[in-house]
PDB file of C-alpha atoms and ligand atoms in Angstrom:
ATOM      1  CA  UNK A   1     109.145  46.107  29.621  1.00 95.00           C
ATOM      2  CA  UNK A   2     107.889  46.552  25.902  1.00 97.00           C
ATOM      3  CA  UNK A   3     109.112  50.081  24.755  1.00 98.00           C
ATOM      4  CA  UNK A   4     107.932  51.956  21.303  1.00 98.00           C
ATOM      5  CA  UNK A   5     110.117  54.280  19.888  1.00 98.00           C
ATOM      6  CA  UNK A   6     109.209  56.982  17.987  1.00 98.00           C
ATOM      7  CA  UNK A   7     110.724  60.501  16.387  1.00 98.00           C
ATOM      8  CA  UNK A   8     109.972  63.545  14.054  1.00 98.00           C
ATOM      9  CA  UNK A   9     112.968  63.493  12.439  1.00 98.00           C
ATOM     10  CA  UNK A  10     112.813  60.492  11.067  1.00 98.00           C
ATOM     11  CA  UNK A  11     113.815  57.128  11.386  1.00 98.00           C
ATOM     12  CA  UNK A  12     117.298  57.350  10.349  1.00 97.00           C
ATOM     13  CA  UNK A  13     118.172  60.526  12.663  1.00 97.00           C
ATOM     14  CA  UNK A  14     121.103  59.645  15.275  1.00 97.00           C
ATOM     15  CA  UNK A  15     119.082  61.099  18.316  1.00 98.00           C
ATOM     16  CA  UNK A  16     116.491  57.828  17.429  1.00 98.00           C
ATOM     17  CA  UNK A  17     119.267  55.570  17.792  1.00 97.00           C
ATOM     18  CA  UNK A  18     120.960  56.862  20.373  1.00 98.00           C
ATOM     19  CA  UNK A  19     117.917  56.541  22.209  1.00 98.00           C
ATOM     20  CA  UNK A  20     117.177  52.721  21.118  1.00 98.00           C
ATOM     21  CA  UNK A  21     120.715  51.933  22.481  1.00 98.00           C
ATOM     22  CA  UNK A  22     120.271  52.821  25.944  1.00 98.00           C
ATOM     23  CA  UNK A  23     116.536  51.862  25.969  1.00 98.00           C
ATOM     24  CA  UNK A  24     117.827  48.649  25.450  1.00 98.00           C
ATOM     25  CA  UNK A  25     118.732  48.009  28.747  1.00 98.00           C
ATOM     26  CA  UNK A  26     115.317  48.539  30.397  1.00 98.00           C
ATOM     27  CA  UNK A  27     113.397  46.230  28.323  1.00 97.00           C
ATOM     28  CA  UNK A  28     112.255  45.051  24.374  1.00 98.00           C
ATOM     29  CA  UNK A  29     112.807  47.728  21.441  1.00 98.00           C
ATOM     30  CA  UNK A  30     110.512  48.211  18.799  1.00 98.00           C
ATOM     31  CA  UNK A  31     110.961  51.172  16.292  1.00 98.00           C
ATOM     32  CA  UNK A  32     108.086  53.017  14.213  1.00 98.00           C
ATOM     33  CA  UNK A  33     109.016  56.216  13.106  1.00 98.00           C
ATOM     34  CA  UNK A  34     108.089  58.445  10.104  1.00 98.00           C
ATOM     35  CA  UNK A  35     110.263  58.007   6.605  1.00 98.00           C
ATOM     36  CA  UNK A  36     111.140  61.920   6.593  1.00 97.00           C
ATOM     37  CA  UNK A  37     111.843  64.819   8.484  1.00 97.00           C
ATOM     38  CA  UNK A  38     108.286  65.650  10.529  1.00 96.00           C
ATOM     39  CA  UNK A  39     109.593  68.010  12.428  1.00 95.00           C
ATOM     40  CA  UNK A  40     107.175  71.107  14.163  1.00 94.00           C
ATOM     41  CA  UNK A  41     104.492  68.643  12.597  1.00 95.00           C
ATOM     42  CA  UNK A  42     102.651  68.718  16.432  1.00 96.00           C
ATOM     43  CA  UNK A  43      99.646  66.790  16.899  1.00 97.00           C
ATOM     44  CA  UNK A  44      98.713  66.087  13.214  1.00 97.00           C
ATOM     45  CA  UNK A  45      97.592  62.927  11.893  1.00 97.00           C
ATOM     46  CA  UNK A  46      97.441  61.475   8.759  1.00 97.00           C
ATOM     47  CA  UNK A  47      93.567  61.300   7.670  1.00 96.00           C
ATOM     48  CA  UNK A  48      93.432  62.121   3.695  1.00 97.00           C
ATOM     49  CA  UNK A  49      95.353  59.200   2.188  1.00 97.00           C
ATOM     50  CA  UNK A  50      96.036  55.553   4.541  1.00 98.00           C
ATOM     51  CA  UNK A  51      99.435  54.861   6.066  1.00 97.00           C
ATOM     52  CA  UNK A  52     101.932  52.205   4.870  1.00 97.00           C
ATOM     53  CA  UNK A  53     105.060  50.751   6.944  1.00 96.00           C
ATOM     54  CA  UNK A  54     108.250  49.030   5.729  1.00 97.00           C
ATOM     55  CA  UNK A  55     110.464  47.389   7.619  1.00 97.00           C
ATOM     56  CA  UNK A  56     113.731  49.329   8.129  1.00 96.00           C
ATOM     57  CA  UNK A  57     116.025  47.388  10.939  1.00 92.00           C
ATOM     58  CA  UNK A  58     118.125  50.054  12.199  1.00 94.00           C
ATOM     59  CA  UNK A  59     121.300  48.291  14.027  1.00 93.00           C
ATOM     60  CA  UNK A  60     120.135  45.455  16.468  1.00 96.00           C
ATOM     61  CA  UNK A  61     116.412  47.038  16.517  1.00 97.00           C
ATOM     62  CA  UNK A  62     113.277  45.780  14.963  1.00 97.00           C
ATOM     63  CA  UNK A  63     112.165  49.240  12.834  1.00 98.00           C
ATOM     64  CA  UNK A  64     109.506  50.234  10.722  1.00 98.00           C
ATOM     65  CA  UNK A  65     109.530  53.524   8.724  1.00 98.00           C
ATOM     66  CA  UNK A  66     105.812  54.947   7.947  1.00 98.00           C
ATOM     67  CA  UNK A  67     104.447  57.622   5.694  1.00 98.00           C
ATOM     68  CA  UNK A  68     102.910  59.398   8.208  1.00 98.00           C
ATOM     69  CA  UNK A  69     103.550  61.812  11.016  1.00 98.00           C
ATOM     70  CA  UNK A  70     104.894  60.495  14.567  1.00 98.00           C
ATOM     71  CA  UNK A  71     100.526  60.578  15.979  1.00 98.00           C
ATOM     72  CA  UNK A  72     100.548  58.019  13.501  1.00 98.00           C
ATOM     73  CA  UNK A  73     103.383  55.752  14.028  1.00 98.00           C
ATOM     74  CA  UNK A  74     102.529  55.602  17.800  1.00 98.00           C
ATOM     75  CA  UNK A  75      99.201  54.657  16.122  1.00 97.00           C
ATOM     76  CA  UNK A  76     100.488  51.743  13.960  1.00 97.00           C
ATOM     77  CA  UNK A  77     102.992  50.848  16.107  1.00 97.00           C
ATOM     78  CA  UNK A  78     100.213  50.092  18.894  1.00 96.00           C
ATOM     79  CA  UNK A  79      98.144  48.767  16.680  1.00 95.00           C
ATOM     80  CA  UNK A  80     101.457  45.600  15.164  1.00 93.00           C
ATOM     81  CA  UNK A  81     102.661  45.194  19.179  1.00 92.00           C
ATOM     82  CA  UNK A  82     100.385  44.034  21.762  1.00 88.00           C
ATOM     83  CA  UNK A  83     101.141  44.702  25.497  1.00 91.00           C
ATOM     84  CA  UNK A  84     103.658  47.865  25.166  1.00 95.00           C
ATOM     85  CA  UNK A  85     104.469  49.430  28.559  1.00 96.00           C
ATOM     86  CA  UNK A  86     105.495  52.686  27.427  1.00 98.00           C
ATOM     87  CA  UNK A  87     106.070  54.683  24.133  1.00 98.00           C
ATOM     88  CA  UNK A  88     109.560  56.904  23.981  1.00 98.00           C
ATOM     89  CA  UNK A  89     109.763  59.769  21.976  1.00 98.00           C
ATOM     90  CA  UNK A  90     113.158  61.581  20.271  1.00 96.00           C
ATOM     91  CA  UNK A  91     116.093  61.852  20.935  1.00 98.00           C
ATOM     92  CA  UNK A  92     114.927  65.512  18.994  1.00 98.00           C
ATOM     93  CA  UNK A  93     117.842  67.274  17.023  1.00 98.00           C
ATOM     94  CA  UNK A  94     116.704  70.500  18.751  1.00 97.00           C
ATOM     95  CA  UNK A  95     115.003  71.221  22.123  1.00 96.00           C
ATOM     96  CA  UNK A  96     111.227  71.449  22.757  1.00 97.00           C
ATOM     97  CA  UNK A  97     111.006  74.294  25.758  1.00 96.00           C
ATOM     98  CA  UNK A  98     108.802  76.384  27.116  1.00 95.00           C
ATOM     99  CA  UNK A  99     105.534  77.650  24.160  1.00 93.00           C
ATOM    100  CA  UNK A 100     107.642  75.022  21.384  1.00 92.00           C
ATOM    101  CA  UNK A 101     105.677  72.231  23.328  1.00 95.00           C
ATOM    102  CA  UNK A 102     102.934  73.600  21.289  1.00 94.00           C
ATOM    103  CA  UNK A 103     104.603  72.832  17.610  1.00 95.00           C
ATOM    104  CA  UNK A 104     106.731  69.847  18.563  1.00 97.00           C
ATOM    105  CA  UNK A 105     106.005  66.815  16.975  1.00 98.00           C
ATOM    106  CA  UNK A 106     108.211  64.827  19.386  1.00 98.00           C
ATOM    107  CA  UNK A 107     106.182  65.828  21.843  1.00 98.00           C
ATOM    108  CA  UNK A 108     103.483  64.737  20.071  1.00 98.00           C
ATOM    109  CA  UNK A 109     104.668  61.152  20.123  1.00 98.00           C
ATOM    110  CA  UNK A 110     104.442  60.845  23.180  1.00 98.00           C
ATOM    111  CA  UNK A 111     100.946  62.459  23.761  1.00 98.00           C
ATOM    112  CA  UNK A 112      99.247  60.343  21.645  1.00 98.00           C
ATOM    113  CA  UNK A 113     100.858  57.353  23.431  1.00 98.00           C
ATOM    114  CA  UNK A 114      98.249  58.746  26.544  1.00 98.00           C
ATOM    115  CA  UNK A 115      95.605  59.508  24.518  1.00 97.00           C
ATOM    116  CA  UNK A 116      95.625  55.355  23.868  1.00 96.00           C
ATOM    117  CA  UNK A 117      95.847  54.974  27.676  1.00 96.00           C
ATOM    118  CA  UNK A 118      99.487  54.447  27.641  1.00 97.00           C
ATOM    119  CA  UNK A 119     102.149  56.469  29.513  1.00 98.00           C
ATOM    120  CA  UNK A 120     104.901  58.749  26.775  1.00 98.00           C
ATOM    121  CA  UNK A 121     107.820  60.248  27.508  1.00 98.00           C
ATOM    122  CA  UNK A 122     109.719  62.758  24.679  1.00 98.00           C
ATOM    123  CA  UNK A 123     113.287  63.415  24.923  1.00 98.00           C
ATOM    124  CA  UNK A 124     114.947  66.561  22.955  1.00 98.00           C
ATOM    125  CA  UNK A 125     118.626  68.077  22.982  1.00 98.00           C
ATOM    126  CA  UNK A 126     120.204  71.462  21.735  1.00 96.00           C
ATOM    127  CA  UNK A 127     121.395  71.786  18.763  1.00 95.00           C
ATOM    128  CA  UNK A 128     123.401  74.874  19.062  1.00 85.00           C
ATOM    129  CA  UNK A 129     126.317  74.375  17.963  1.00 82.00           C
ATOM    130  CA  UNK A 130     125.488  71.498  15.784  1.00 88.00           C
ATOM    131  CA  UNK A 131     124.371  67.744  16.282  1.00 90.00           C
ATOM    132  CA  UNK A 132     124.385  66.993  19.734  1.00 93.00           C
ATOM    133  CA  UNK A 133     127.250  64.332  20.824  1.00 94.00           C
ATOM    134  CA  UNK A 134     125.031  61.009  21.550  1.00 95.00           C
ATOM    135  CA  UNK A 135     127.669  59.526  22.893  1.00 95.00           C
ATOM    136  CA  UNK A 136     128.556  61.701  25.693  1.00 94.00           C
ATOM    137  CA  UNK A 137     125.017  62.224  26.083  1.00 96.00           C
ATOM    138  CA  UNK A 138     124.440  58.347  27.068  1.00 97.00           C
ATOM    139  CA  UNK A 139     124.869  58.342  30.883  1.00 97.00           C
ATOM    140  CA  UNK A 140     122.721  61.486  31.202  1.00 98.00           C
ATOM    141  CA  UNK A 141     119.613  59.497  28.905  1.00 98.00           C
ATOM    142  CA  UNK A 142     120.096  56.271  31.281  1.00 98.00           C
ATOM    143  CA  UNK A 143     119.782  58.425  33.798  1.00 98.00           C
ATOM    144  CA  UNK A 144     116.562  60.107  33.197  1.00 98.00           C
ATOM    145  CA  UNK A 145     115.444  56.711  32.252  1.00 98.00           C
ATOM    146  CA  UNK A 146     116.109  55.206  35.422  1.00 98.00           C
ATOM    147  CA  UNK A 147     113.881  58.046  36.879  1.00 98.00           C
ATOM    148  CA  UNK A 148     111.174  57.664  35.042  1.00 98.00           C
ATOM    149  CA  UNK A 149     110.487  54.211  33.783  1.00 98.00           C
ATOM    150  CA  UNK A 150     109.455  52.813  37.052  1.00 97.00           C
ATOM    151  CA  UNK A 151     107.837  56.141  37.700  1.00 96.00           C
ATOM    152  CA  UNK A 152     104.465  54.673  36.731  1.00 95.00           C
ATOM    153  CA  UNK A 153     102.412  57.586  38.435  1.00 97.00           C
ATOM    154  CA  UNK A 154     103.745  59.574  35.304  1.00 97.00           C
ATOM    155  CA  UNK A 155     101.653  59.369  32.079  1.00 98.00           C
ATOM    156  CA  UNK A 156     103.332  62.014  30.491  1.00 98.00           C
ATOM    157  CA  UNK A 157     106.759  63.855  30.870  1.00 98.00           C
ATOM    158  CA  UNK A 158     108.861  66.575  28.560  1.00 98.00           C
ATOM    159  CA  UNK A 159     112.161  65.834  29.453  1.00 98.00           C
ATOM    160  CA  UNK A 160     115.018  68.348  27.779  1.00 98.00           C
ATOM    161  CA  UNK A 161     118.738  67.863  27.982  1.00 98.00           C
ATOM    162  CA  UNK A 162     120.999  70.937  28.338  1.00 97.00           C
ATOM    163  CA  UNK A 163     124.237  71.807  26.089  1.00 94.00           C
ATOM    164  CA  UNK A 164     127.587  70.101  27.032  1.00 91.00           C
ATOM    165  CA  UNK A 165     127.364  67.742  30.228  1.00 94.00           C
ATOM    166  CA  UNK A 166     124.044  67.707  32.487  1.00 96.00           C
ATOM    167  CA  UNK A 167     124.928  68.549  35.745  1.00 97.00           C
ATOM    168  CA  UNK A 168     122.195  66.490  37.104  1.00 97.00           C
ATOM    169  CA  UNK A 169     118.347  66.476  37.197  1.00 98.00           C
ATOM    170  CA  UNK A 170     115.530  68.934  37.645  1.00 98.00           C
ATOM    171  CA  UNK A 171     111.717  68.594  37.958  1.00 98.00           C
ATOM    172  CA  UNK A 172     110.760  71.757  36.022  1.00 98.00           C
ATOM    173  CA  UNK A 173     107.609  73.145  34.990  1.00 98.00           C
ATOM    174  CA  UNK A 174     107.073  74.545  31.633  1.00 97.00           C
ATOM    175  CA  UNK A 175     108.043  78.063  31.021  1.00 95.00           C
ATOM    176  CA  UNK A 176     105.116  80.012  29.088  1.00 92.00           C
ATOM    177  CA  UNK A 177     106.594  83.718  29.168  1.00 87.00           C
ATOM    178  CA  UNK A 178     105.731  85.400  25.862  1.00 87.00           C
ATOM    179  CA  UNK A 179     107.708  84.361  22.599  1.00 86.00           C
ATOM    180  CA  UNK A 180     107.832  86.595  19.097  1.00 89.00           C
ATOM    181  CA  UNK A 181     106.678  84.100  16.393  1.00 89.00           C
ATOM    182  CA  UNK A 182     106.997  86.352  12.865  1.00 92.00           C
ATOM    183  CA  UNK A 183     107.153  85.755   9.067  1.00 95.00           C
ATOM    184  CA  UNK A 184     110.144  86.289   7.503  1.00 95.00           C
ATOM    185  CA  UNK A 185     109.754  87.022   3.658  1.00 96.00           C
ATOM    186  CA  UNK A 186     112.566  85.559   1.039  1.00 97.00           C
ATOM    187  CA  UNK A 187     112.871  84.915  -2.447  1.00 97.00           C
ATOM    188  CA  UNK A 188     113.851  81.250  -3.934  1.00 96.00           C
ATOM    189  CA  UNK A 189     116.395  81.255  -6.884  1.00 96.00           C
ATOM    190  CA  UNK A 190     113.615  81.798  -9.640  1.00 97.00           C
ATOM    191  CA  UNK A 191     113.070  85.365  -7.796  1.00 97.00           C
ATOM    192  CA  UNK A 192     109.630  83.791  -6.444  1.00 97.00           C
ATOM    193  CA  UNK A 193     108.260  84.994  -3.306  1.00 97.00           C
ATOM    194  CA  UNK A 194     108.306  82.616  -0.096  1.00 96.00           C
ATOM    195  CA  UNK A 195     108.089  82.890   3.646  1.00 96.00           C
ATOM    196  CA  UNK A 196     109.860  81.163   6.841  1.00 94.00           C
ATOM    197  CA  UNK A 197     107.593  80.984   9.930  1.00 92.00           C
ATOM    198  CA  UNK A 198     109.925  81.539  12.924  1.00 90.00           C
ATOM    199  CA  UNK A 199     109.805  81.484  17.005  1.00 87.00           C
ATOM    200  CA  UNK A 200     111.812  82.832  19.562  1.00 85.00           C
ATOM    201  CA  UNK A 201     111.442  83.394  23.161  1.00 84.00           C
ATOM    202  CA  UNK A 202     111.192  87.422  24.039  1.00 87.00           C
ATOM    203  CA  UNK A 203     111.736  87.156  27.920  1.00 89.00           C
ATOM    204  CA  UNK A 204     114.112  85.376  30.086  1.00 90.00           C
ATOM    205  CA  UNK A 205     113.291  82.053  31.691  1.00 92.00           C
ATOM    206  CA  UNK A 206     111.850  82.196  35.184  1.00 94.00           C
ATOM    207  CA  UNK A 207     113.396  79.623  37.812  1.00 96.00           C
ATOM    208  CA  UNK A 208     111.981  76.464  38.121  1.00 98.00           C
ATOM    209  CA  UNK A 209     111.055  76.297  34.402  1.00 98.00           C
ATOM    210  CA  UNK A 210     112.418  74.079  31.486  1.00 98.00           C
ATOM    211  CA  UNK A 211     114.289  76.977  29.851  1.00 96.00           C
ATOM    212  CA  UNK A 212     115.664  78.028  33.088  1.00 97.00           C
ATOM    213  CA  UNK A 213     116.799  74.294  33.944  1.00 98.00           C
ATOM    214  CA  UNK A 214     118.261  73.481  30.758  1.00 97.00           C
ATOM    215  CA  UNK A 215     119.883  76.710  30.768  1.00 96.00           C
ATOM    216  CA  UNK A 216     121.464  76.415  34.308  1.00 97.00           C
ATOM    217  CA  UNK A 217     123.186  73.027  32.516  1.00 97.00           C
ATOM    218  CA  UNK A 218     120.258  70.558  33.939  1.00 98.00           C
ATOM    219  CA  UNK A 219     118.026  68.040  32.638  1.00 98.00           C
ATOM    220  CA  UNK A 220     115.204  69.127  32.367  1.00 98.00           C
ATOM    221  CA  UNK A 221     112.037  66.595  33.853  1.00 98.00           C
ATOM    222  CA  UNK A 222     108.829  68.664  32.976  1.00 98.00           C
ATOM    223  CA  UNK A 223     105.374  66.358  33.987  1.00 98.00           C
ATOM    224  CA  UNK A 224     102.045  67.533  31.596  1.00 98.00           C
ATOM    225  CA  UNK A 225      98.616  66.566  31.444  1.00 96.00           C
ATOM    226  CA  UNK A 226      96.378  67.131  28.038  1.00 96.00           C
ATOM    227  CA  UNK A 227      93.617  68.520  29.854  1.00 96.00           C
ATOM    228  CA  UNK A 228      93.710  72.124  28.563  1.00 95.00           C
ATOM    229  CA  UNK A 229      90.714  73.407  30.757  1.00 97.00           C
ATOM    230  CA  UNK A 230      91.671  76.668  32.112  1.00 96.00           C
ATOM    231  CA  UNK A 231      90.349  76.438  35.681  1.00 97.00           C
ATOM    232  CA  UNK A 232      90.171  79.806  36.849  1.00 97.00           C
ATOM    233  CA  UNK A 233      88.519  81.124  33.881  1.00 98.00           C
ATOM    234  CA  UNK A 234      85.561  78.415  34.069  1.00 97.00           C
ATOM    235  CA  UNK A 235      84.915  79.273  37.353  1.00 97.00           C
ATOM    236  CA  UNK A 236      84.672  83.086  36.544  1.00 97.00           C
ATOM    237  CA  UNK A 237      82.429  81.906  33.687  1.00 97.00           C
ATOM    238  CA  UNK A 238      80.118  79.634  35.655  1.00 97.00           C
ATOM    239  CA  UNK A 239      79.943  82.316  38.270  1.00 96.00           C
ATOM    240  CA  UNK A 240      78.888  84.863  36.267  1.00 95.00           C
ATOM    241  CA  UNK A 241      76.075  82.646  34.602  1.00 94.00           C
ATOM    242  CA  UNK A 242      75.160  82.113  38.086  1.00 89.00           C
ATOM    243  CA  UNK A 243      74.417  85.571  38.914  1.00 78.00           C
ATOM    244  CA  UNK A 244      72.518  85.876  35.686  1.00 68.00           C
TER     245      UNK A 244
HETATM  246 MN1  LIG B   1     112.578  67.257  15.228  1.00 89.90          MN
END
């Protein structure tokens, strides 16, 4: 099995070679991941100045840092390596729950790995209390991977790992309850203005979710699909034109 690796926050973050190491035992390890911190960079892509890669072995793995967001390395690192079987995404410093699907450019890895026909898979931990411990964190990535790689009927999956050790698996689905996302004005040392954009969840989790899983002490296993057609409301819409 050919697997791509890819992150947002950057190539020489520990969760990306954490990852590498136990991806290693199901199959070949290529690395293409951006040169800095890409982080709530989402879907972007890089489309007002070309890409460039370097090669960057990290440990045992072939790796190539790019200028570019993680869209793009998926992008490149399709285009360098024929016949890849699957493109893994993370591990994130930080996890991607519930409405931060939305900004999360490990996600985002791993979509654009099934927008090329491909399946993706993104991998995130909490970073609560500081960097998450890879190494006790090993036997609960091998296990997810051993779910999901021969799980071929999934294109796409957000998988989340919860604080301390995972008390198992859970197939969640994605929690969507309302979160507060507000400006929060500063000033720099030279006593100039500037803003942070911040997000947090206003409601509590609802069972069966990724928040709720991950905060119950599971891993999280949440399937998606990038067809954002909401159903019900075009079949109010075409009703109504109908009856028009
Ligand atoms: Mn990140």
């Amino acid at each position: 099995m050919r697997i791509l690796i890819t992150n947002d926050d950057g190539i020489y973050s520990p969760g990306l070679a954490a990852l590498a190491k136990v991806a290693a035992r199901f199959g070949d390890v290529r690395i293409v991941a951006p040169d800095v911190e890409m982080s709530s960079a989402g879907h972007s892509i890089t489309s007002s100045r070309p890409l460039r890669y370097q090669r960057t072995p990290i440990g045992p793995f072939e790796a190539y840092r790019v200028n570019g967001t993680p869209a793009d390395c998926v992008a490149l690192g399709m285009h360098n390596w024929e016949a890849l079987d699957v493109v893994l995404s993370g591990i994130n410093l930080g996890s991607n729950l519930g409405n931060a699907m939305w900004h999360s450019g490990t996600l985002a890895g791993a979509k654009q790995a099934v927008l090329f026909g491909l399946r993706g898979i993104a991998l995130s931990a909490p970073t609560l209390s500081g960097d998450p411990d890879f190494a006790a964190l090993e036997s609960a990535v091998a296990l997810a991977l051993d779910v999901l790689l021969p799980a071929r009927e999934l294109s796409l999956v957000n998988v989340n790992f919860p604080p301390g050790v995972s008390q198992g698996l859970r197939w969640t689905r994605q929690s969507v309850r309302h979160y507060d996302g507000h400006v929060v004005p500063g000033k720099d040392p030279m006593g100039r203005e500037h803003f942070w954009f911040v997000i947090k969840s206003l409601e509590p989790p609802e069972e069966g979710t990724d928040r709720w899983a991950v905060e119950q002490g599971y891993t999280s296993m949440t399937p998606l699909r990038l067809d954002l057609t909401n159903e019900h409301e075009l079949a109010q819409a075409l009703a109504r034109a109908g009856s028009n």
